[in-house]
Short mmCIF file of C-alpha atoms in Angstrom, two decimals:
data_model
loop_
_atom_site.label_atom_id
_atom_site.label_comp_id
_atom_site.label_asym_id
_atom_site.label_seq_id
_atom_site.Cartn_x
_atom_site.Cartn_y
_atom_site.Cartn_z
CA MET A 453 129.93 123.86 53.78
CA ASN A 454 129.61 125.04 50.27
CA SER A 455 127.07 122.84 48.47
CA GLU A 456 126.76 124.91 45.33
CA LYS A 457 127.46 123.38 41.94
CA THR A 458 130.81 124.24 40.68
CA PRO A 459 133.19 122.59 38.07
CA GLU A 460 135.02 121.09 41.01
CA ASN A 461 131.79 120.16 42.72
CA PRO A 462 129.16 119.15 40.20
CA ALA A 463 125.76 118.50 41.26
CA PRO A 464 125.00 114.81 41.77
CA PRO A 465 122.96 113.21 38.92
CA ILE A 466 119.16 112.87 39.24
CA GLY A 467 118.69 109.14 39.78
CA TRP A 468 116.01 107.05 38.02
CA GLY A 469 114.65 103.61 39.00
CA LEU A 470 113.06 101.32 36.47
CA ILE A 471 110.09 99.48 37.82
CA GLY A 472 109.89 96.70 35.28
CA ALA A 473 112.70 95.24 33.24
CA SER A 474 110.79 95.83 30.14
CA THR A 475 111.43 95.72 26.36
CA ILE A 476 110.30 99.45 25.89
CA ALA A 477 112.71 100.62 28.61
CA ALA A 478 115.59 98.76 26.97
CA GLU A 479 114.79 99.83 23.40
CA HIS A 480 113.65 103.43 23.98
CA MET A 481 113.58 104.83 27.56
CA LEU A 482 117.04 103.91 28.69
CA GLY A 483 118.48 105.99 25.87
CA ALA A 484 116.04 108.80 26.35
CA ILE A 485 116.90 109.18 30.15
CA ARG A 486 120.58 108.98 29.50
CA ALA A 487 120.30 111.65 26.83
CA GLN A 488 119.22 114.13 29.55
CA ALA A 489 122.14 116.08 31.08
CA GLY A 490 122.46 115.21 34.90
CA HIS A 491 120.10 112.17 34.67
CA GLU A 492 121.04 108.58 34.95
CA VAL A 493 119.27 105.13 35.66
CA VAL A 494 120.68 103.95 38.84
CA ALA A 495 118.44 100.94 39.64
CA VAL A 496 116.08 98.43 37.97
CA MET A 497 113.54 96.05 39.73
CA SER A 498 111.87 92.93 38.15
CA SER A 499 109.41 90.55 39.43
CA SER A 500 112.11 87.93 38.47
CA ALA A 501 115.33 88.51 40.36
CA GLN A 502 117.23 86.57 37.67
CA ARG A 503 115.71 88.68 34.89
CA GLY A 504 116.51 91.82 36.81
CA ARG A 505 120.17 90.85 37.24
CA GLU A 506 120.47 89.91 33.63
CA TYR A 507 118.73 93.07 32.49
CA ALA A 508 121.06 95.18 34.72
CA ARG A 509 124.13 93.59 33.33
CA LYS A 510 123.10 94.14 29.73
CA ASN A 511 122.12 97.66 30.23
CA ALA A 512 124.89 98.82 32.70
CA ILE A 513 122.53 99.51 35.59
CA ALA A 514 124.33 99.44 38.93
CA SER A 515 121.70 98.36 41.39
CA VAL A 516 119.19 95.46 41.21
CA PRO A 517 116.93 95.71 44.34
CA GLU A 518 114.69 92.59 44.67
CA SER A 519 111.58 94.56 45.90
CA LEU A 520 109.69 97.70 45.18
CA ASP A 521 110.19 98.86 48.77
CA ALA A 522 113.98 98.46 48.44
CA LEU A 523 114.02 100.42 45.23
CA LEU A 524 112.00 103.23 46.62
CA ALA A 525 114.15 103.36 49.78
CA ASN A 526 117.27 104.09 47.59
CA PRO A 527 118.10 107.77 48.26
CA GLN A 528 119.71 107.96 44.80
CA VAL A 529 116.39 107.28 43.13
CA GLN A 530 114.32 110.62 42.69
CA ALA A 531 112.13 109.46 39.88
CA VAL A 532 110.73 106.24 38.55
CA TYR A 533 109.66 104.87 35.26
CA ILE A 534 106.93 102.25 35.41
CA SER A 535 106.49 99.71 32.64
CA THR A 536 105.20 96.66 34.32
CA THR A 537 101.93 94.94 33.24
CA ASN A 538 98.91 97.12 33.52
CA GLU A 539 97.38 95.60 36.67
CA LEU A 540 100.48 96.35 38.74
CA HIS A 541 100.64 100.14 37.88
CA LYS A 542 98.30 101.35 40.56
CA ALA A 543 99.91 99.88 43.66
CA GLN A 544 103.45 100.83 42.21
CA VAL A 545 102.47 104.32 41.61
CA LEU A 546 100.79 104.82 45.13
CA ALA A 547 103.87 103.35 46.70
CA ALA A 548 106.30 105.71 44.64
CA ALA A 549 104.17 108.72 45.66
CA ALA A 550 104.26 107.69 49.27
CA ALA A 551 108.03 107.55 48.94
CA GLY A 552 108.12 111.05 47.40
CA LYS A 553 109.36 109.91 43.96
CA HIS A 554 108.38 111.54 40.75
CA VAL A 555 106.40 109.16 38.44
CA LEU A 556 106.48 108.55 34.61
CA CYS A 557 104.07 105.67 33.98
CA GLU A 558 103.19 103.73 30.98
CA LYS A 559 99.69 103.66 29.65
CA PRO A 560 97.19 102.57 30.36
CA LEU A 561 97.57 104.05 33.82
CA ALA A 562 95.32 101.51 35.46
CA LEU A 563 92.43 99.06 34.66
CA THR A 564 89.69 101.46 35.76
CA VAL A 565 89.23 105.11 35.67
CA ALA A 566 88.62 105.22 39.46
CA ASP A 567 92.05 103.71 40.05
CA ALA A 568 93.72 106.11 37.75
CA ARG A 569 91.99 108.96 39.55
CA GLU A 570 93.41 107.68 42.83
CA MET A 571 96.92 107.49 41.43
CA LEU A 572 96.63 111.05 40.23
CA ALA A 573 95.36 112.38 43.61
CA ALA A 574 97.97 110.45 45.55
CA CYS A 575 100.83 112.10 43.48
CA GLN A 576 99.21 115.53 43.82
CA ALA A 577 98.93 115.02 47.59
CA ALA A 578 102.52 114.02 47.84
CA GLY A 579 103.74 117.09 45.67
CA VAL A 580 105.47 114.89 42.99
CA VAL A 581 105.16 115.02 39.28
CA MET A 582 103.18 112.26 37.65
CA ALA A 583 102.99 111.93 33.79
CA THR A 584 101.81 109.39 31.26
CA ASN A 585 104.18 108.03 28.68
CA HIS A 586 102.13 108.77 25.60
CA HIS A 587 104.93 108.97 23.13
CA LEU A 588 102.91 109.78 20.06
CA ARG A 589 102.17 113.39 20.99
CA ASN A 590 105.92 114.02 20.93
CA ALA A 591 106.27 113.12 17.26
CA ALA A 592 107.15 115.95 14.90
CA THR A 593 104.40 114.86 12.57
CA HIS A 594 101.72 115.07 15.18
CA ARG A 595 102.85 118.45 16.46
CA LYS A 596 102.83 119.84 12.95
CA MET A 597 99.26 118.58 12.45
CA ARG A 598 98.14 120.25 15.78
CA GLU A 599 99.77 123.47 14.80
CA LEU A 600 98.03 123.59 11.43
CA ILE A 601 94.60 122.67 12.98
CA ALA A 602 94.94 125.36 15.54
CA GLN A 603 95.84 127.89 12.97
CA GLY A 604 92.90 127.03 10.87
CA ALA A 605 94.61 125.56 7.93
CA ILE A 606 91.75 123.05 7.20
CA GLY A 607 88.97 125.07 8.67
CA ARG A 608 86.66 123.73 11.27
CA PRO A 609 87.55 120.02 11.82
CA LEU A 610 84.74 117.71 10.95
CA PHE A 611 85.92 114.07 10.75
CA ALA A 612 89.02 112.08 11.78
CA ARG A 613 90.32 108.54 10.90
CA VAL A 614 93.08 106.58 12.70
CA PHE A 615 94.71 103.49 11.11
CA HIS A 616 96.62 101.73 13.89
CA ALA A 617 96.44 98.10 12.79
CA VAL A 618 99.70 96.35 13.15
CA TYR A 619 101.15 92.83 13.80
CA LEU A 620 102.29 92.45 17.26
CA PRO A 621 105.88 90.97 17.27
CA ALA A 622 106.21 87.51 18.74
CA HIS A 623 108.40 88.77 21.60
CA LEU A 624 105.61 91.15 22.76
CA GLN A 625 102.70 88.88 22.39
CA GLY A 626 102.55 86.96 25.72
CA TRP A 627 100.38 88.63 28.41
CA ARG A 628 98.88 91.29 25.91
CA LEU A 629 97.19 88.35 24.17
CA GLU A 630 96.70 85.77 26.92
CA ARG A 631 96.04 87.61 30.32
CA PRO A 632 92.81 89.55 30.83
CA GLN A 633 93.57 90.12 34.49
CA ALA A 634 96.72 91.90 33.45
CA GLY A 635 94.90 94.17 31.27
CA GLY A 636 95.67 92.63 27.95
CA GLY A 637 93.97 93.22 24.58
CA VAL A 638 94.41 95.74 21.76
CA ILE A 639 91.98 98.37 23.32
CA LEU A 640 93.95 99.01 26.52
CA ASP A 641 97.28 98.75 24.46
CA ILE A 642 96.56 100.79 21.40
CA THR A 643 93.16 102.54 21.54
CA VAL A 644 94.45 104.56 24.46
CA HIS A 645 97.22 105.95 22.31
CA ASP A 646 94.69 106.97 19.54
CA ALA A 647 92.52 108.68 22.11
CA ASP A 648 95.34 110.76 23.37
CA THR A 649 96.63 111.59 19.89
CA LEU A 650 93.18 112.70 18.78
CA ARG A 651 92.68 114.76 21.97
CA PHE A 652 96.11 116.35 21.42
CA LEU A 653 95.59 117.11 17.71
CA LEU A 654 91.94 118.39 18.04
CA GLY A 655 92.10 120.14 21.45
CA ALA A 656 88.81 118.46 22.24
CA GLU A 657 87.54 115.79 24.38
CA PRO A 658 85.73 112.35 23.63
CA VAL A 659 82.16 112.26 24.81
CA GLU A 660 80.69 108.94 23.51
CA VAL A 661 81.56 105.83 21.43
CA VAL A 662 80.22 103.01 19.57
CA ALA A 663 82.42 100.00 18.78
CA LEU A 664 82.85 96.39 17.67
CA SER A 665 85.76 94.08 18.45
CA HIS A 666 86.84 90.48 17.38
CA SER A 667 89.49 87.89 18.18
CA THR A 668 91.56 86.22 15.61
CA ALA A 669 93.77 83.12 16.25
CA LEU A 670 96.13 85.33 18.24
CA ALA A 671 94.04 86.56 21.16
CA LYS A 672 92.98 84.14 23.94
CA GLN A 673 90.94 84.00 27.02
CA GLY A 674 88.26 86.30 25.47
CA LEU A 675 90.74 89.14 24.82
CA GLU A 676 90.32 91.19 21.57
CA ASP A 677 92.95 91.59 18.97
CA GLY A 678 91.01 93.90 16.70
CA VAL A 679 88.53 96.71 17.06
CA MET A 680 86.69 99.41 15.10
CA ALA A 681 85.19 102.30 16.88
CA VAL A 682 83.68 105.69 16.35
CA VAL A 683 84.15 108.36 18.81
CA ARG A 684 82.26 111.70 19.07
CA PHE A 685 84.14 114.68 20.46
CA ASP A 686 82.77 117.66 22.22
CA ASN A 687 83.59 119.77 19.29
CA GLY A 688 81.37 117.68 16.95
CA VAL A 689 84.21 115.75 15.33
CA LEU A 690 83.51 112.10 14.65
CA ALA A 691 86.59 110.02 14.57
CA GLN A 692 86.85 106.39 13.23
CA ILE A 693 89.47 104.26 14.77
CA HIS A 694 90.82 100.84 13.51
CA ASP A 695 93.20 99.02 15.88
CA ALA A 696 94.67 95.63 15.57
CA PHE A 697 97.42 93.12 16.58
CA SER A 698 96.76 90.85 13.75
CA VAL A 699 97.38 92.88 10.54
CA ARG A 700 100.77 92.04 9.02
CA HIS A 701 101.11 94.60 6.07
CA ALA A 702 99.13 97.74 6.68
CA GLN A 703 100.61 101.17 7.17
CA THR A 704 99.61 103.37 10.13
CA GLY A 705 98.18 106.75 9.70
CA ILE A 706 95.94 109.47 10.94
CA GLU A 707 93.69 111.91 8.98
CA ILE A 708 91.99 115.00 10.02
CA HIS A 709 89.24 116.37 7.63
CA GLY A 710 87.99 119.96 7.90
CA GLU A 711 85.61 122.33 6.09
CA SER A 712 88.34 123.67 3.86
CA GLY A 713 91.11 121.03 3.77
CA SER A 714 92.45 117.78 5.01
CA LEU A 715 95.64 116.65 6.79
CA VAL A 716 96.89 113.19 6.04
CA GLY A 717 99.68 111.64 8.21
CA ARG A 718 101.20 108.52 6.76
CA ASN A 719 103.21 106.07 8.73
CA VAL A 720 103.02 108.16 11.78
CA MET A 721 101.38 105.97 14.51
CA THR A 722 104.77 104.56 15.44
CA GLN A 723 107.54 104.71 18.04
CA HIS A 724 110.06 105.88 15.54
CA PRO A 725 110.63 109.46 14.19
CA VAL A 726 109.33 108.83 10.61
CA GLY A 727 106.39 109.49 8.46
CA GLU A 728 105.00 112.35 6.43
CA VAL A 729 102.08 114.87 6.52
CA VAL A 730 100.30 116.16 3.48
CA LEU A 731 98.03 119.08 3.46
CA ARG A 732 95.17 118.85 0.92
CA ASP A 733 93.15 121.93 0.08
CA ALA A 734 91.82 124.18 -2.80
CA ARG A 735 95.49 124.73 -3.93
CA GLY A 736 96.18 120.96 -4.37
CA GLU A 737 98.44 118.74 -2.30
CA THR A 738 101.46 119.91 -0.31
CA LEU A 739 103.94 117.70 1.34
CA LEU A 740 104.90 119.56 4.61
CA PRO A 741 108.43 119.87 5.98
CA ILE A 742 108.93 117.76 9.06
CA ALA A 743 111.96 118.04 11.43
CA HIS A 744 111.90 114.53 12.89
CA GLU A 745 113.31 114.00 16.40
CA ASN A 746 113.30 111.12 18.91
CA LEU A 747 109.88 110.89 20.44
CA TYR A 748 111.01 109.48 23.72
CA VAL A 749 113.95 111.79 24.31
CA ARG A 750 111.53 114.76 23.79
CA GLY A 751 108.98 113.29 26.16
CA VAL A 752 111.51 112.57 28.81
CA ALA A 753 113.04 116.09 28.46
CA ALA A 754 109.62 117.55 29.22
CA PHE A 755 109.26 115.33 32.18
CA CYS A 756 112.64 116.31 33.52
CA ALA A 757 111.73 119.94 33.04
CA ALA A 758 108.46 119.44 34.94
CA MET A 759 110.47 117.85 37.84
CA ARG A 760 112.40 121.18 37.94
CA GLY A 761 109.18 123.08 37.88
CA ASP A 762 109.77 124.29 34.33
CA GLY A 763 106.44 123.61 32.68
CA PRO A 764 104.04 120.58 32.35
CA PRO A 765 105.03 117.08 31.14
CA ALA A 766 104.39 116.22 27.55
CA ALA A 767 101.35 114.08 28.77
CA SER A 768 100.06 114.62 32.22
CA ALA A 769 98.43 112.09 34.63
CA GLU A 770 95.22 113.77 33.72
CA ASP A 771 95.87 113.08 30.08
CA GLY A 772 96.35 109.42 31.06
CA VAL A 773 93.10 109.32 33.02
CA ARG A 774 91.24 110.83 29.96
CA SER A 775 92.79 108.32 27.38
CA LEU A 776 91.88 105.39 29.73
CA ALA A 777 88.33 106.73 30.08
CA THR A 778 87.92 106.47 26.31
CA ALA A 779 89.41 102.93 26.16
CA VAL A 780 87.19 101.82 28.91
CA ALA A 781 84.17 103.27 27.02
CA VAL A 782 85.18 101.45 23.92
CA LEU A 783 85.48 98.17 25.88
CA HIS A 784 82.04 98.62 27.21
CA ALA A 785 80.59 99.45 23.86
CA CYS A 786 82.15 96.28 22.41
CA LYS A 787 80.67 94.17 25.29
CA THR A 788 77.26 95.66 25.19
CA GLY A 789 76.74 96.75 21.64
CA GLN A 790 75.41 100.01 22.96
CA ARG A 791 76.50 103.67 22.51
CA THR A 792 78.51 104.42 25.47
CA PRO A 793 79.48 107.70 27.23
CA VAL A 794 83.12 108.43 28.12
CA ILE A 795 82.78 108.89 31.90
CA LEU A 796 85.55 110.43 34.00
#
């Protein structure tokens, strides 16, 4: 029997299952997956069967299994995208690996570094690709900054500053501000992004942190909705981080300051393909050309290529472990008031 792909006998699509009927999947990931030739979302599972059915209807998804086991038993599903609350990630990734499914998981990968390491090991043992959905490293602005830093455009990097203080929209508040057991709080939600972005830009690893956090009227149950931290990297860079869920009118940004110049990214810590990068050096200030593209489409494309054995994903599971380790260190520093090592 001839099973080769021909115009008359096209290859079946690579099927994806959504674990979690989430806002990010609806607003960003569905379109990113459907933008990949030969890939389709074939199933979605939610902890609420009614929500799952309504989500599938709105987003034209054919299958709505009522359990994780049922979704993973579907032979049409070769890959899963996990965007449930943070405390559920570990069990869902382990189950997907056992079922032989490739895994693209939201950050943070887990609530502890040990759990994230276990998830990574399970996927490696199963021979499936596991990646972390760190979207910011796919931004054209950040890729331009990384390129220039590597080329020596600002000399040896010395300092960095990240401004990632935003106002969390009402429809996203919920568990992020009310459920410590689900891994809520701004540090596990946003600081992990900053850690990954700085690692990506600098090509360096965080080694220790100091930090203070606070809670405004938004956060409950002892969770934090604002944090300021300083992270020391193994190349000597000191990075200042400001993250919040409670700031209504600030603009996000990231700065890298070197011995001979500075890179300033404005409005770049965002899910959207926007923002600008300025190079400042002895010649003055230069607005750099940026070819913006959809961050999620680019990230999913890299994941799909990795499934084919064509290069690594944009952010690996190891990247997710390392960004989580930094966030865990920030949490510890906030609780103890002590300088805290980043422990992998």
